[in-house]
Amino acid sequence: MQLGDRGGKEANMSLGAVLRSARRPIAVAVTAGALTALGLGTLMGLALPQASISQKGREFHPGSVSIKRGDTVRIVNDDGDLLHHVYIDAGKFSFDSGDQEPGSKTDITFPVAGDYDVLCAIHPKMKLVVHVQ
Ligand SMILES: [Cu+2]
């Protein structure tokens, strides 16, 4: 049978039937994909940050951290109603978070060894030093 032989209504019903029958396999595929991504992320060290820094009172807590090359630092804006905006401009590595809403989490992975100043574009006195070994 050719598709053109069907009425519009029948074609819609057929589509619905296809979606209903396909829903379970699609859900299983998505779950398997998510688990695979999670496993890969864990293997590659992407799933969990190796250090966590809090932005509170217009300061970074703690103000410095030492990590290994390839590690990820998570920066959490714990300042109730303040925006922050971290950036790194170090030549061999740069980063810009954009505006960080209160409660938001920003993950920065450092691929190159060195010492980095993480600054806030909104509060010039805010400074976090990241030592990457
Ligand atoms: Cu700030």
PDB file of C-alpha atoms and ligand atoms in Angstrom:
ATOM      1  CA  MET A   1       0.000   0.000   0.000  1.00  0.00           C
ATOM      2  CA  GLN A   2       1.241   3.472  -0.790  1.00  0.00           C
ATOM      3  CA  LEU A   3       1.145   6.216   1.817  1.00  0.00           C
ATOM      4  CA  GLY A   4      -0.798   8.418  -0.578  1.00  0.00           C
ATOM      5  CA  ASP A   5      -3.702   5.954  -0.511  1.00  0.00           C
ATOM      6  CA  ARG A   6      -4.436   6.672   3.143  1.00  0.00           C
ATOM      7  CA  GLY A   7      -6.607   9.453   4.477  1.00  0.00           C
ATOM      8  CA  GLY A   8      -5.024  12.024   6.772  1.00  0.00           C
ATOM      9  CA  LYS A   9      -6.863  10.736   9.818  1.00  0.00           C
ATOM     10  CA  GLU A  10      -5.776   7.173   9.277  1.00  0.00           C
ATOM     11  CA  ALA A  11      -2.188   8.295   8.779  1.00  0.00           C
ATOM     12  CA  ASN A  12      -2.280  10.167  12.112  1.00  0.00           C
ATOM     13  CA  MET A  13      -3.641   7.120  13.899  1.00  0.00           C
ATOM     14  CA  SER A  14      -0.932   4.979  12.359  1.00  0.00           C
ATOM     15  CA  LEU A  15       1.703   7.398  13.574  1.00  0.00           C
ATOM     16  CA  GLY A  16       0.234   7.280  17.074  1.00  0.00           C
ATOM     17  CA  ALA A  17       0.261   3.498  17.040  1.00  0.00           C
ATOM     18  CA  VAL A  18       3.895   3.492  15.943  1.00  0.00           C
ATOM     19  CA  LEU A  19       4.832   5.893  18.742  1.00  0.00           C
ATOM     20  CA  ARG A  20       2.949   3.837  21.327  1.00  0.00           C
ATOM     21  CA  SER A  21       4.614   0.615  20.276  1.00  0.00           C
ATOM     22  CA  ALA A  22       8.023   2.312  20.122  1.00  0.00           C
ATOM     23  CA  ARG A  23       7.854   4.095  23.454  1.00  0.00           C
ATOM     24  CA  ARG A  24       9.280   1.286  25.556  1.00  0.00           C
ATOM     25  CA  PRO A  25      12.244   0.468  23.278  1.00  0.00           C
ATOM     26  CA  ILE A  26      13.059   4.202  23.041  1.00  0.00           C
ATOM     27  CA  ALA A  27      13.038   4.531  26.844  1.00  0.00           C
ATOM     28  CA  VAL A  28      15.343   1.522  27.191  1.00  0.00           C
ATOM     29  CA  ALA A  29      17.706   2.930  24.567  1.00  0.00           C
ATOM     30  CA  VAL A  30      17.837   6.322  26.306  1.00  0.00           C
ATOM     31  CA  THR A  31      18.560   4.702  29.669  1.00  0.00           C
ATOM     32  CA  ALA A  32      21.323   2.566  28.188  1.00  0.00           C
ATOM     33  CA  GLY A  33      22.783   5.627  26.502  1.00  0.00           C
ATOM     34  CA  ALA A  34      22.714   7.627  29.734  1.00  0.00           C
ATOM     35  CA  LEU A  35      24.435   4.803  31.635  1.00  0.00           C
ATOM     36  CA  THR A  36      27.074   4.526  28.935  1.00  0.00           C
ATOM     37  CA  ALA A  37      27.702   8.270  29.052  1.00  0.00           C
ATOM     38  CA  LEU A  38      27.898   8.163  32.848  1.00  0.00           C
ATOM     39  CA  GLY A  39      30.382   5.272  32.720  1.00  0.00           C
ATOM     40  CA  LEU A  40      32.557   7.049  30.184  1.00  0.00           C
ATOM     41  CA  GLY A  41      32.348  10.260  32.171  1.00  0.00           C
ATOM     42  CA  THR A  42      33.502   8.474  35.300  1.00  0.00           C
ATOM     43  CA  LEU A  43      36.362   6.809  33.434  1.00  0.00           C
ATOM     44  CA  MET A  44      37.456  10.136  31.989  1.00  0.00           C
ATOM     45  CA  GLY A  45      37.112  11.951  35.311  1.00  0.00           C
ATOM     46  CA  LEU A  46      34.357  14.201  34.022  1.00  0.00           C
ATOM     47  CA  ALA A  47      31.484  13.039  36.170  1.00  0.00           C
ATOM     48  CA  LEU A  48      32.738  14.220  39.545  1.00  0.00           C
ATOM     49  CA  PRO A  49      34.736  17.402  40.203  1.00  0.00           C
ATOM     50  CA  GLN A  50      37.969  16.848  42.137  1.00  0.00           C
ATOM     51  CA  ALA A  51      37.562  20.105  44.078  1.00  0.00           C
ATOM     52  CA  SER A  52      34.640  22.268  45.100  1.00  0.00           C
ATOM     53  CA  ILE A  53      34.832  26.009  45.759  1.00  0.00           C
ATOM     54  CA  SER A  54      32.107  28.173  47.271  1.00  0.00           C
ATOM     55  CA  GLN A  55      31.449  31.788  46.309  1.00  0.00           C
ATOM     56  CA  LYS A  56      30.145  33.439  49.463  1.00  0.00           C
ATOM     57  CA  GLY A  57      30.387  36.976  50.812  1.00  0.00           C
ATOM     58  CA  ARG A  58      32.008  38.066  47.543  1.00  0.00           C
ATOM     59  CA  GLU A  59      34.935  35.710  48.209  1.00  0.00           C
ATOM     60  CA  PHE A  60      36.059  32.293  47.074  1.00  0.00           C
ATOM     61  CA  HIS A  61      36.206  29.663  49.841  1.00  0.00           C
ATOM     62  CA  PRO A  62      38.848  28.341  49.975  1.00  0.00           C
ATOM     63  CA  GLY A  63      40.878  30.972  48.149  1.00  0.00           C
ATOM     64  CA  SER A  64      43.301  28.492  46.634  1.00  0.00           C
ATOM     65  CA  VAL A  65      43.266  24.869  45.595  1.00  0.00           C
ATOM     66  CA  SER A  66      45.765  22.350  44.208  1.00  0.00           C
ATOM     67  CA  ILE A  67      44.698  19.813  41.609  1.00  0.00           C
ATOM     68  CA  LYS A  68      46.194  17.578  38.969  1.00  0.00           C
ATOM     69  CA  ARG A  69      46.207  18.285  35.264  1.00  0.00           C
ATOM     70  CA  GLY A  70      42.869  17.253  33.780  1.00  0.00           C
ATOM     71  CA  ASP A  71      41.009  17.662  37.084  1.00  0.00           C
ATOM     72  CA  THR A  72      37.778  19.612  37.356  1.00  0.00           C
ATOM     73  CA  VAL A  73      37.018  22.363  39.871  1.00  0.00           C
ATOM     74  CA  ARG A  74      33.363  23.019  40.644  1.00  0.00           C
ATOM     75  CA  ILE A  75      32.483  26.577  41.667  1.00  0.00           C
ATOM     76  CA  VAL A  76      29.153  27.026  43.412  1.00  0.00           C
ATOM     77  CA  ASN A  77      27.516  30.434  43.767  1.00  0.00           C
ATOM     78  CA  ASP A  78      26.379  30.330  47.410  1.00  0.00           C
ATOM     79  CA  ASP A  79      25.732  34.078  47.538  1.00  0.00           C
ATOM     80  CA  GLY A  80      21.975  34.251  48.002  1.00  0.00           C
ATOM     81  CA  ASP A  81      21.037  36.902  45.460  1.00  0.00           C
ATOM     82  CA  LEU A  82      24.353  37.925  43.861  1.00  0.00           C
ATOM     83  CA  LEU A  83      25.505  37.195  40.367  1.00  0.00           C
ATOM     84  CA  HIS A  84      29.123  36.166  39.894  1.00  0.00           C
ATOM     85  CA  HIS A  85      31.020  35.659  36.657  1.00  0.00           C
ATOM     86  CA  VAL A  86      34.297  33.743  36.771  1.00  0.00           C
ATOM     87  CA  TYR A  87      36.897  33.968  34.083  1.00  0.00           C
ATOM     88  CA  ILE A  88      40.479  32.917  33.446  1.00  0.00           C
ATOM     89  CA  ASP A  89      42.695  34.761  31.004  1.00  0.00           C
ATOM     90  CA  ALA A  90      46.054  33.006  31.209  1.00  0.00           C
ATOM     91  CA  GLY A  91      47.249  32.711  27.654  1.00  0.00           C
ATOM     92  CA  LYS A  92      47.666  28.948  27.670  1.00  0.00           C
ATOM     93  CA  PHE A  93      44.203  28.483  29.101  1.00  0.00           C
ATOM     94  CA  SER A  94      41.218  30.786  29.205  1.00  0.00           C
ATOM     95  CA  PHE A  95      37.673  30.336  30.411  1.00  0.00           C
ATOM     96  CA  ASP A  96      34.536  32.436  30.782  1.00  0.00           C
ATOM     97  CA  SER A  97      31.504  31.210  32.719  1.00  0.00           C
ATOM     98  CA  GLY A  98      29.076  33.894  31.683  1.00  0.00           C
ATOM     99  CA  ASP A  99      26.788  35.097  34.471  1.00  0.00           C
ATOM    100  CA  GLN A 100      26.537  32.671  37.373  1.00  0.00           C
ATOM    101  CA  GLU A 101      23.056  32.759  38.844  1.00  0.00           C
ATOM    102  CA  PRO A 102      22.700  32.244  42.623  1.00  0.00           C
ATOM    103  CA  GLY A 103      22.842  28.513  43.334  1.00  0.00           C
ATOM    104  CA  SER A 104      24.425  27.706  39.990  1.00  0.00           C
ATOM    105  CA  LYS A 105      27.379  25.357  39.592  1.00  0.00           C
ATOM    106  CA  THR A 106      30.234  26.028  37.196  1.00  0.00           C
ATOM    107  CA  ASP A 107      32.683  23.242  36.355  1.00  0.00           C
ATOM    108  CA  ILE A 108      36.120  24.153  35.011  1.00  0.00           C
ATOM    109  CA  THR A 109      38.479  21.443  33.775  1.00  0.00           C
ATOM    110  CA  PHE A 110      42.157  22.429  33.684  1.00  0.00           C
ATOM    111  CA  PRO A 111      43.973  20.657  30.846  1.00  0.00           C
ATOM    112  CA  VAL A 112      47.372  22.364  31.226  1.00  0.00           C
ATOM    113  CA  ALA A 113      49.685  22.489  34.266  1.00  0.00           C
ATOM    114  CA  GLY A 114      50.348  25.905  35.789  1.00  0.00           C
ATOM    115  CA  ASP A 115      49.049  28.416  38.309  1.00  0.00           C
ATOM    116  CA  TYR A 116      45.843  30.181  37.358  1.00  0.00           C
ATOM    117  CA  ASP A 117      44.033  33.194  38.733  1.00  0.00           C
ATOM    118  CA  VAL A 118      40.291  32.690  38.586  1.00  0.00           C
ATOM    119  CA  LEU A 119      38.724  36.141  38.752  1.00  0.00           C
ATOM    120  CA  CYS A 120      35.196  37.529  38.916  1.00  0.00           C
ATOM    121  CA  ALA A 121      34.170  39.989  36.236  1.00  0.00           C
ATOM    122  CA  ILE A 122      31.613  41.565  38.590  1.00  0.00           C
ATOM    123  CA  HIS A 123      33.655  41.749  41.827  1.00  0.00           C
ATOM    124  CA  PRO A 124      37.286  42.666  41.021  1.00  0.00           C
ATOM    125  CA  LYS A 125      38.523  41.751  44.537  1.00  0.00           C
ATOM    126  CA  MET A 126      37.418  38.137  44.167  1.00  0.00           C
ATOM    127  CA  LYS A 127      40.336  35.851  43.354  1.00  0.00           C
ATOM    128  CA  LEU A 128      40.812  32.100  43.420  1.00  0.00           C
ATOM    129  CA  VAL A 129      44.252  30.628  42.729  1.00  0.00           C
ATOM    130  CA  VAL A 130      44.285  27.184  41.155  1.00  0.00           C
ATOM    131  CA  HIS A 131      47.572  25.268  41.174  1.00  0.00           C
ATOM    132  CA  VAL A 132      47.512  22.615  38.471  1.00  0.00           C
ATOM    133  CA  GLN A 133      50.303  20.031  38.829  1.00  0.00           C
TER     134      GLN A 133
HETATM  135 CU    CU B   1      31.636  37.869  42.010  1.00  0.00          CU
END
